[in-house]
CSV table of C-alpha atoms in Angstrom, one decimal:
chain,number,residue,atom,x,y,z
A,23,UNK,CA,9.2,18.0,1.7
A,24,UNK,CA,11.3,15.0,3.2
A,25,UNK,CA,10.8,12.0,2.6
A,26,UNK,CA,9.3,12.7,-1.1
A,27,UNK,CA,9.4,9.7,-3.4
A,28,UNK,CA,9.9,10.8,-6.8
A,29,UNK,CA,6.5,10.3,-9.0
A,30,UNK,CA,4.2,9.4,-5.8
A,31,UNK,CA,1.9,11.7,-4.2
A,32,UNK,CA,0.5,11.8,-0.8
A,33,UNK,CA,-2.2,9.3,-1.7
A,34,UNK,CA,0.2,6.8,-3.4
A,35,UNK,CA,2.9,7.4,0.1
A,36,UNK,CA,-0.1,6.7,2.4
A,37,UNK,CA,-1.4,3.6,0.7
A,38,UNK,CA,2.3,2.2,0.6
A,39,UNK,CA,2.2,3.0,4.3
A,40,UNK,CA,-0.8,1.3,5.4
A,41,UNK,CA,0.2,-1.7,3.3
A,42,UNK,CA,3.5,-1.9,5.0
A,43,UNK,CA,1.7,-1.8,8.4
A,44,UNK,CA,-1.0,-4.8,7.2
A,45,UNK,CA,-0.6,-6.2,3.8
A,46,UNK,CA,-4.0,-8.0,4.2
A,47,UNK,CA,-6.1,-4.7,3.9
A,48,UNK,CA,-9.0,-4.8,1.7
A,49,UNK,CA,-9.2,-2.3,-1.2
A,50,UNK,CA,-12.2,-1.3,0.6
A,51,UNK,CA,-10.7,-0.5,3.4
A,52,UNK,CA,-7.6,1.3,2.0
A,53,UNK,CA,-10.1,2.9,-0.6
A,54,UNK,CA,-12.0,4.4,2.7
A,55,UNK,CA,-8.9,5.7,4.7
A,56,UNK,CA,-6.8,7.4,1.3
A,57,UNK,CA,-10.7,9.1,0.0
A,58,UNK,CA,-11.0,6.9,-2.8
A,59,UNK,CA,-13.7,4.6,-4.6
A,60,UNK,CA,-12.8,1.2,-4.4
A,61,UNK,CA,-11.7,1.2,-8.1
A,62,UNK,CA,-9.3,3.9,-7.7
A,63,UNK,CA,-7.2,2.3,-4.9
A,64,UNK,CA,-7.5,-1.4,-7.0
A,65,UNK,CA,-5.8,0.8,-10.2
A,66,UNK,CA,-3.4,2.7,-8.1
A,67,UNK,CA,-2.1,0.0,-6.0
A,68,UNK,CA,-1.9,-2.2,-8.9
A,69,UNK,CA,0.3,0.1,-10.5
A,70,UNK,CA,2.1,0.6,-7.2
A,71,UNK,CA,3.0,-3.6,-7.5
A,72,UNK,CA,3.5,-3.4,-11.7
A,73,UNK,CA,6.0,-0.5,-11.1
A,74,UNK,CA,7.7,-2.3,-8.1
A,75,UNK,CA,7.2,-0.2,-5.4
A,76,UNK,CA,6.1,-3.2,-3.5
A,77,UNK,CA,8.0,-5.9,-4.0
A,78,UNK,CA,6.5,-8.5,-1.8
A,79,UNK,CA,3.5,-9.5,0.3
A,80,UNK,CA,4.8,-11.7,2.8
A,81,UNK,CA,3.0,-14.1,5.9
A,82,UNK,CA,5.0,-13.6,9.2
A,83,UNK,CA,4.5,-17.5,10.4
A,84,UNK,CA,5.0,-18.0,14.5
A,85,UNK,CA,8.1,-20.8,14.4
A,86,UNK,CA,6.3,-22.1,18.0
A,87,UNK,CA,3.2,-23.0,16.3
């Protein structure tokens, strides 16, 4: 498949895709859209951060306000 990240599967790829889009998601919510319990989506996106697949979370600020 393209796009394949070694050692990620599809439900580790989509949860580093929807925290791309909005870092601010709840584990609840992320847990609901990948078809996991909360806890499962904590552990795997902590791991996703410890490992360094993410390596930020980051506040766009508007330089007019």
């Amino acid at each position: 498949m393209k796009n394949e990240i070694p050692g990620l599967d599809t439900i580790d790829r989509t949860l580093l895709r929807l925290l791309q889009e909005d870092g601010r998601r709840t584990t609840l919510e992320l847990a609901g859209r990948v078809g996991l319990s909360p806890t499962g989506a904590s552990q795997r996106v902590k791991r996703l951060f410890r490992e360094g697949y993410v390596k930020a979370v980051r506040a766009i600020l508007d330089p007019k306000k």
